[in-house]
Coordinates of C-alpha atoms in Angstrom, one line a residue:
M1063 CA 67.4 120.5 -77.6
G1064 CA 64.8 118.9 -79.7
R1065 CA 61.0 118.0 -79.2
P1066 CA 58.8 115.9 -80.5
Y1067 CA 56.0 116.9 -83.6
V1068 CA 52.9 117.6 -81.5
T1069 CA 49.6 116.5 -83.5
V1070 CA 46.3 118.3 -81.5
F1071 CA 42.8 116.0 -82.6
V1072 CA 39.7 117.2 -81.1
T1073 CA 36.1 116.2 -81.8
M1074 CA 33.3 118.8 -81.3
S1075 CA 29.9 120.0 -82.1
A1076 CA 29.2 122.0 -85.1
D1077 CA 28.8 124.9 -82.8
G1078 CA 32.6 124.5 -81.6
K1079 CA 32.6 122.7 -78.3
I1080 CA 34.1 119.6 -77.6
S1081 CA 32.0 118.7 -74.4
S1082 CA 28.4 120.2 -72.3
S1083 CA 29.1 122.2 -69.2
V1084 CA 28.5 119.2 -66.8
G1085 CA 31.4 116.9 -68.6
E1086 CA 29.3 114.8 -71.7
S1087 CA 31.3 114.6 -74.1
R1088 CA 30.5 111.7 -76.9
L1089 CA 30.9 113.4 -80.1
S1090 CA 32.4 110.6 -82.2
C1091 CA 30.8 107.9 -84.7
P1092 CA 32.6 104.8 -84.8
Y1093 CA 34.6 105.6 -88.1
D1094 CA 35.6 108.9 -85.9
K1095 CA 37.1 106.2 -83.3
K1096 CA 39.1 104.8 -85.5
R1097 CA 40.7 107.6 -86.7
L1098 CA 41.9 108.4 -83.0
H1099 CA 43.1 105.1 -81.6
I1100 CA 44.9 105.3 -85.6
L1101 CA 46.8 108.1 -84.5
R1102 CA 47.1 107.1 -80.8
A1103 CA 48.9 103.7 -82.6
T1104 CA 51.0 105.7 -85.0
N1105 CA 52.7 108.2 -82.4
D1106 CA 55.1 107.8 -79.9
A1107 CA 52.9 109.2 -77.1
V1108 CA 49.5 110.6 -76.0
M1109 CA 48.8 113.7 -73.8
I1110 CA 45.7 114.7 -71.9
G1111 CA 45.2 117.3 -69.0
A1112 CA 44.0 116.5 -65.7
N1113 CA 40.4 117.5 -66.2
T1114 CA 40.3 115.4 -68.8
A1115 CA 41.9 112.5 -67.2
I1116 CA 39.1 113.2 -63.9
T1117 CA 36.3 113.3 -66.1
D1118 CA 37.0 111.1 -68.7
N1119 CA 39.2 108.7 -66.8
P1120 CA 40.2 107.3 -70.3
S1121 CA 42.7 104.1 -70.6
L1122 CA 44.0 106.1 -73.4
T1123 CA 45.2 102.7 -75.0
V1124 CA 44.7 101.6 -78.8
R1125 CA 41.5 99.3 -78.8
Y1126 CA 39.7 100.1 -82.4
I1127 CA 42.5 98.5 -85.1
N1128 CA 45.4 96.5 -83.9
G1129 CA 48.5 98.2 -82.7
S1130 CA 50.8 99.1 -80.4
N1131 CA 49.5 101.5 -77.1
P1132 CA 51.2 104.3 -76.5
V1133 CA 53.5 105.9 -73.5
R1134 CA 50.1 107.9 -71.9
V1135 CA 51.5 111.3 -70.5
L1136 CA 49.3 113.2 -68.2
V1137 CA 49.5 116.9 -67.7
D1138 CA 49.1 117.6 -63.9
G1139 CA 50.5 120.7 -62.1
L1140 CA 49.3 119.9 -59.1
L1141 CA 48.8 116.3 -59.2
K1142 CA 44.8 116.2 -58.7
A1143 CA 44.4 113.2 -60.9
P1144 CA 43.9 110.6 -58.2
L1145 CA 45.7 107.4 -58.0
D1146 CA 42.9 104.9 -59.0
L1147 CA 42.5 105.9 -62.4
K1148 CA 42.7 103.3 -65.6
L1149 CA 46.3 106.0 -66.7
F1150 CA 48.0 104.5 -63.7
N1151 CA 47.8 101.0 -64.4
I1152 CA 50.9 100.4 -66.2
Q1153 CA 50.7 96.8 -67.1
E1154 CA 48.5 98.3 -70.2
A1155 CA 50.9 100.9 -71.3
P1156 CA 54.0 103.0 -69.6
T1157 CA 52.8 106.2 -68.4
V1158 CA 54.5 109.9 -67.6
V1159 CA 53.5 113.1 -65.1
L1160 CA 54.4 116.0 -65.8
T1161 CA 53.8 118.0 -62.7
S1162 CA 55.5 120.9 -60.7
P1163 CA 57.2 121.5 -57.8
R1164 CA 54.4 122.8 -55.9
A1165 CA 53.0 119.0 -56.2
P1166 CA 52.2 117.3 -52.8
K1167 CA 55.4 115.1 -52.2
E1168 CA 53.0 112.1 -50.5
K1169 CA 51.3 111.6 -54.0
V1170 CA 54.7 111.9 -56.1
R1171 CA 55.8 109.1 -54.1
S1172 CA 52.7 107.4 -54.4
L1173 CA 52.5 107.5 -57.8
E1174 CA 56.8 106.3 -58.5
S1175 CA 55.6 103.3 -56.6
K1176 CA 53.0 102.5 -58.9
G1177 CA 55.8 102.4 -61.3
V1178 CA 54.4 106.1 -63.2
K1179 CA 57.4 108.1 -64.4
V1180 CA 56.6 111.6 -62.7
I1181 CA 59.2 114.4 -64.5
V1182 CA 59.0 117.8 -62.2
I1183 CA 59.0 120.7 -64.6
R1184 CA 59.4 124.7 -63.8
S1185 CA 56.1 126.7 -62.9
T1186 CA 55.0 129.6 -65.1
G1187 CA 52.5 131.2 -63.1
A1188 CA 49.1 128.9 -62.8
G1189 CA 50.4 126.2 -65.1
I1190 CA 53.4 124.3 -66.2
S1191 CA 56.2 125.5 -69.4
M1192 CA 55.2 123.2 -71.8
N1193 CA 58.5 123.6 -73.7
E1194 CA 60.4 122.0 -71.4
G1195 CA 57.8 118.8 -70.3
L1196 CA 57.8 118.2 -74.2
R1197 CA 61.8 118.2 -74.3
K1198 CA 61.8 115.7 -71.6
L1199 CA 59.9 113.4 -73.6
H1200 CA 62.0 114.1 -76.3
D1201 CA 64.9 112.9 -73.8
L1202 CA 62.6 109.9 -73.1
G1203 CA 62.8 108.9 -76.6
I1204 CA 59.6 110.5 -77.3
K1205 CA 59.3 112.0 -81.2
S1206 CA 56.1 112.4 -81.5
L1207 CA 53.0 113.3 -79.7
L1208 CA 49.3 113.3 -79.8
V1209 CA 47.0 115.8 -77.6
E1210 CA 43.5 114.9 -77.2
G1211 CA 42.5 117.2 -74.7
G1212 CA 41.4 119.1 -72.3
G1213 CA 41.1 122.8 -73.5
N1214 CA 43.5 124.2 -71.3
V1215 CA 46.5 121.8 -72.1
I1216 CA 46.0 122.6 -76.2
W1217 CA 45.5 126.1 -74.8
S1218 CA 49.2 126.3 -73.2
L1219 CA 50.4 124.4 -76.2
F1220 CA 49.4 126.8 -78.4
K1221 CA 50.5 129.8 -76.5
E1222 CA 53.9 128.4 -76.7
R1223 CA 53.8 127.9 -80.2
L1224 CA 54.5 123.9 -80.2
V1225 CA 51.9 122.6 -81.8
D1226 CA 52.6 121.3 -85.5
E1227 CA 49.3 120.0 -86.5
F1228 CA 46.2 120.4 -86.1
R1229 CA 43.3 118.1 -86.7
V1230 CA 39.8 118.7 -86.0
T1231 CA 36.2 116.2 -86.4
V1232 CA 32.9 118.4 -87.0
S1233 CA 30.3 116.4 -85.4
P1234 CA 26.4 117.1 -85.7
Y1235 CA 25.4 118.5 -82.5
I1236 CA 24.9 121.9 -81.4
I1237 CA 25.4 121.7 -77.4
G1238 CA 25.5 125.6 -76.8
G1239 CA 25.7 127.3 -73.3
E1240 CA 28.8 129.9 -71.7
K1241 CA 30.0 127.3 -69.7
S1242 CA 30.5 124.4 -72.4
I1243 CA 34.4 123.3 -73.4
T1244 CA 35.8 124.7 -76.3
P1245 CA 38.8 122.9 -78.2
V1246 CA 41.6 125.4 -77.0
E1247 CA 40.4 127.6 -73.6
G1248 CA 42.3 129.5 -71.7
K1249 CA 43.5 133.2 -72.2
G1250 CA 43.3 133.2 -75.8
F1251 CA 45.3 135.5 -78.2
P1252 CA 44.0 138.9 -78.2
T1253 CA 44.3 140.1 -81.8
L1254 CA 45.3 139.2 -85.3
E1255 CA 48.9 139.2 -85.2
D1256 CA 48.4 137.4 -82.5
W1257 CA 46.8 134.7 -83.6
I1258 CA 48.2 131.1 -84.6
K1259 CA 47.6 130.7 -88.6
L1260 CA 46.5 127.7 -89.7
K1261 CA 46.9 125.9 -93.6
L1262 CA 44.4 123.5 -94.6
I1263 CA 46.1 120.5 -95.8
N1264 CA 43.4 118.0 -96.6
Y1265 CA 39.9 117.4 -95.4
F1266 CA 37.2 114.8 -96.2
V1267 CA 33.8 114.0 -95.4
C1268 CA 33.7 110.7 -92.6
E1269 CA 32.3 107.5 -94.0
C1270 CA 29.2 107.8 -91.6
G1271 CA 28.2 110.7 -93.9
Q1272 CA 27.1 113.6 -91.1
E1273 CA 30.3 114.4 -90.3
I1274 CA 33.5 116.1 -91.5
H1275 CA 37.7 115.6 -90.5
L1276 CA 39.5 118.4 -91.3
I1277 CA 43.6 118.5 -91.2
Y1278 CA 45.4 121.6 -90.8
K1279 CA 49.2 122.2 -90.6
V1280 CA 50.1 125.6 -88.0
I1281 CA 52.0 128.2 -89.1
N1282 CA 53.5 129.8 -86.4
H1283 CA 54.4 133.4 -87.9
Y1284 CA 52.0 135.6 -88.8
T1285 CA 49.8 135.6 -91.8
H1286 CA 47.7 137.5 -93.3
Y1287 CA 44.7 136.7 -95.6
E1288 CA 42.5 139.5 -98.1
F1289 CA 39.9 138.2 -99.0

């Protein structure tokens, strides 16, 4: 069974944070926002996790360029997200929710009554099987998937070796703080042999002159470079 090609896109501060301890995440310049919306328009679907949905309440539509809206995918194992989120307005674009068998049945029914497609995925400890979730999305015709966050969803995809491309914009801010969010959260990989290896395939200075955008391909086997 196949799965979509997965691209992760994050904008982080120079010290590696995607949001502050209180959820402030306005790091992108207008050109970076346009880059993101180009990717939204050129992928079949865009994915975020429940915490990002609740904190930012994004619509995940294409606005900075002319293009079609992708399918919106929300990963929410316990269906914590409130029903009035912009994502659940399917007049703008279709929405799929990946959840677990532990999700409240009445919440599932409420979402389905709004026209949201809810897919129940088997649980794996604290989360759901992202491998199974991506296969289900592929079955719906989704061949390319853009992942915008947050850190726990990105970790779950890297943990299961499901990311193909990692794009990061480095923004000229220092946020600091041990409770600030990094691009990849979760438990983390303990040793060099476990780490995900990336291959730099392109980079450029943003049109604003203050940001750098890096594009990596993911190498899912162990590689060690001697410097």
